PDB file of C-alpha atoms in Angstrom:
ATOM      1  CA  ALA F   1      11.511  23.789 -32.960  1.00 48.00           C
ATOM      2  CA  GLY F   2       8.505  22.871 -30.779  1.00 51.00           C
ATOM      3  CA  GLU F   3       8.385  24.111 -27.212  1.00 67.00           C
ATOM      4  CA  GLY F   4       7.925  21.282 -24.740  1.00 81.00           C
ATOM      5  CA  LEU F   5       7.798  18.618 -27.448  1.00 89.00           C
ATOM      6  CA  SER F   6      10.316  15.818 -27.797  1.00 92.00           C
ATOM      7  CA  PRO F   7      12.615  15.809 -30.836  1.00 92.00           C
ATOM      8  CA  GLN F   8      10.727  12.787 -32.184  1.00 95.00           C
ATOM      9  CA  ARG F   9       7.345  14.510 -31.817  1.00 96.00           C
ATOM     10  CA  VAL F  10       8.594  17.662 -33.559  1.00 96.00           C
ATOM     11  CA  ALA F  11      10.065  15.535 -36.368  1.00 96.00           C
ATOM     12  CA  GLU F  12       6.782  13.581 -36.668  1.00 97.00           C
ATOM     13  CA  ASN F  13       4.786  16.816 -36.939  1.00 96.00           C
ATOM     14  CA  THR F  14       7.151  18.222 -39.560  1.00 96.00           C
ATOM     15  CA  MET F  15       7.170  14.936 -41.463  1.00 96.00           C
ATOM     16  CA  GLN F  16       3.377  14.827 -41.578  1.00 96.00           C
ATOM     17  CA  ASP F  17       3.175  18.460 -42.662  1.00 96.00           C
ATOM     18  CA  ILE F  18       5.576  17.854 -45.561  1.00 96.00           C
ATOM     19  CA  LEU F  19       3.773  14.676 -46.626  1.00 95.00           C
ATOM     20  CA  ASP F  20       0.402  16.422 -46.473  1.00 95.00           C
ATOM     21  CA  ARG F  21       1.639  19.272 -48.653  1.00 94.00           C
ATOM     22  CA  PHE F  22       3.900  17.504 -51.121  1.00 91.00           C
ATOM     23  CA  GLY F  23       3.304  13.755 -50.798  1.00 81.00           C
ATOM     24  CA  ASP F  24       1.896  13.289 -54.287  1.00 83.00           C
ATOM     25  CA  VAL F  25       3.695  16.040 -56.219  1.00 86.00           C
ATOM     26  CA  LYS F  26       5.156  14.829 -59.504  1.00 88.00           C
ATOM     27  CA  TYR F  27       5.960  16.868 -62.563  1.00 86.00           C
ATOM     28  CA  GLU F  28       4.559  15.088 -65.587  1.00 84.00           C
ATOM     29  CA  LEU F  29       7.057  15.481 -68.401  1.00 79.00           C
ATOM     30  CA  ASP F  30       4.554  14.308 -71.013  1.00 76.00           C
ATOM     31  CA  GLU F  31       2.357  17.302 -70.243  1.00 69.00           C
ATOM     32  CA  LEU F  32       5.120  19.769 -71.130  1.00 64.00           C
ATOM     33  CA  GLY F  33       4.358  19.306 -74.780  1.00 63.00           C
ATOM     34  CA  GLY F  34       6.687  20.440 -77.496  1.00 58.00           C
ATOM     35  CA  GLY F  35       6.853  17.038 -79.140  1.00 64.00           C
ATOM     36  CA  ASP F  36      10.059  16.447 -81.058  1.00 69.00           C
ATOM     37  CA  GLU F  37      10.541  20.164 -81.648  1.00 76.00           C
ATOM     38  CA  LYS F  38      11.951  21.164 -78.267  1.00 76.00           C
ATOM     39  CA  GLY F  39      13.851  24.386 -78.034  1.00 83.00           C
ATOM     40  CA  PRO F  40      16.519  25.230 -75.461  1.00 88.00           C
ATOM     41  CA  PHE F  41      13.988  26.498 -72.911  1.00 87.00           C
ATOM     42  CA  GLN F  42      11.919  23.309 -73.120  1.00 84.00           C
ATOM     43  CA  ASN F  43      15.081  21.234 -72.732  1.00 85.00           C
ATOM     44  CA  VAL F  44      16.076  23.133 -69.583  1.00 88.00           C
ATOM     45  CA  LEU F  45      12.555  22.872 -68.198  1.00 87.00           C
ATOM     46  CA  THR F  46      12.531  19.126 -68.861  1.00 87.00           C
ATOM     47  CA  LEU F  47      15.860  18.677 -67.065  1.00 89.00           C
ATOM     48  CA  GLU F  48      14.684  20.767 -64.106  1.00 90.00           C
ATOM     49  CA  CYS F  49      11.450  18.776 -63.842  1.00 90.00           C
ATOM     50  CA  GLU F  50      13.360  15.491 -63.951  1.00 90.00           C
ATOM     51  CA  GLN F  51      15.630  16.697 -61.144  1.00 92.00           C
ATOM     52  CA  MET F  52      12.670  17.885 -59.070  1.00 93.00           C
ATOM     53  CA  ASN F  53      10.974  14.502 -59.539  1.00 93.00           C
ATOM     54  CA  LYS F  54      14.095  12.774 -58.193  1.00 93.00           C
ATOM     55  CA  LEU F  55      14.163  15.122 -55.212  1.00 94.00           C
ATOM     56  CA  MET F  56      10.448  14.756 -54.493  1.00 94.00           C
ATOM     57  CA  PHE F  57      10.735  10.961 -54.730  1.00 94.00           C
ATOM     58  CA  GLU F  58      13.590  10.936 -52.200  1.00 95.00           C
ATOM     59  CA  ILE F  59      11.748  13.283 -49.841  1.00 96.00           C
ATOM     60  CA  HIS F  60       8.655  11.075 -49.916  1.00 96.00           C
ATOM     61  CA  ARG F  61      10.628   7.832 -49.654  1.00 96.00           C
ATOM     62  CA  SER F  62      12.752   8.987 -46.722  1.00 97.00           C
ATOM     63  CA  LEU F  63       9.795  10.451 -44.815  1.00 97.00           C
ATOM     64  CA  VAL F  64       7.722   7.276 -45.241  1.00 96.00           C
ATOM     65  CA  GLU F  65      10.724   5.256 -44.076  1.00 97.00           C
ATOM     66  CA  LEU F  66      11.157   7.538 -41.052  1.00 97.00           C
ATOM     67  CA  GLY F  67       7.467   7.173 -40.237  1.00 97.00           C
ATOM     68  CA  MET F  68       7.865   3.417 -40.298  1.00 97.00           C
ATOM     69  CA  GLY F  69      10.794   3.783 -37.912  1.00 97.00           C
ATOM     70  CA  PHE F  70       8.689   5.907 -35.559  1.00 96.00           C
ATOM     71  CA  GLU F  71       5.961   3.236 -35.615  1.00 96.00           C
ATOM     72  CA  GLY F  72       8.480   0.485 -34.834  1.00 95.00           C
ATOM     73  CA  GLU F  73       8.109  -1.232 -38.209  1.00 96.00           C
ATOM     74  CA  LEU F  74      11.755  -0.551 -39.069  1.00 96.00           C
ATOM     75  CA  THR F  75      14.884  -0.222 -36.965  1.00 96.00           C
ATOM     76  CA  MET F  76      16.070   3.389 -36.929  1.00 96.00           C
ATOM     77  CA  SER F  77      19.180   3.665 -39.097  1.00 96.00           C
ATOM     78  CA  ASP F  78      21.814   6.400 -38.915  1.00 96.00           C
ATOM     79  CA  GLN F  79      20.237   8.061 -41.979  1.00 96.00           C
ATOM     80  CA  MET F  80      16.815   8.000 -40.359  1.00 97.00           C
ATOM     81  CA  GLU F  81      18.212   9.509 -37.156  1.00 97.00           C
ATOM     82  CA  ALA F  82      19.971  12.218 -39.178  1.00 97.00           C
ATOM     83  CA  LEU F  83      16.678  12.987 -40.943  1.00 97.00           C
ATOM     84  CA  GLN F  84      14.871  13.161 -37.600  1.00 97.00           C
ATOM     85  CA  GLU F  85      17.496  15.544 -36.229  1.00 97.00           C
ATOM     86  CA  ALA F  86      17.342  17.760 -39.313  1.00 97.00           C
ATOM     87  CA  LEU F  87      13.547  17.955 -39.097  1.00 97.00           C
ATOM     88  CA  PHE F  88      13.756  18.734 -35.379  1.00 96.00           C
ATOM     89  CA  LEU F  89      16.282  21.514 -36.008  1.00 96.00           C
ATOM     90  CA  ASN F  90      14.258  22.833 -38.972  1.00 95.00           C
ATOM     91  CA  ARG F  91      17.114  22.206 -41.401  1.00 96.00           C
ATOM     92  CA  VAL F  92      17.228  20.687 -44.861  1.00 96.00           C
ATOM     93  CA  PRO F  93      18.512  17.100 -44.569  1.00 96.00           C
ATOM     94  CA  ALA F  94      21.841  16.470 -46.286  1.00 94.00           C
ATOM     95  CA  THR F  95      20.409  13.724 -48.499  1.00 93.00           C
ATOM     96  CA  TRP F  96      17.825  16.182 -49.830  1.00 95.00           C
ATOM     97  CA  SER F  97      20.419  18.925 -50.372  1.00 94.00           C
ATOM     98  CA  LYS F  98      22.558  16.589 -52.468  1.00 92.00           C
ATOM     99  CA  LEU F  99      19.663  16.048 -54.872  1.00 91.00           C
ATOM    100  CA  SER F 100      18.516  19.658 -55.018  1.00 86.00           C
ATOM    101  CA  TRP F 101      21.364  20.880 -57.257  1.00 74.00           C
ATOM    102  CA  PRO F 102      23.484  18.344 -59.106  1.00 61.00           C
TER     103      PRO F 102
END
């Protein structure tokens, strides 16, 4: 992870990097077009975009929550500590993996 940095500091840096890159990513399903005449490829794309939106929402929500825990605004829960550890170890958190492929 980060040499000489505490696990919390490494997790904070990783958290901020992810939020800076992907904090406002949302796949707009209305922009996919196709209207009522969706073929099989459009249907699959729509389902994939919906799943990615759920994942991106959870990533953002959990990172904001973790940030609040780091700032002392929330008490660190077991889930928040697991997220911090995963970020420190450069691993995908279990809660994110569950949403990545249903």
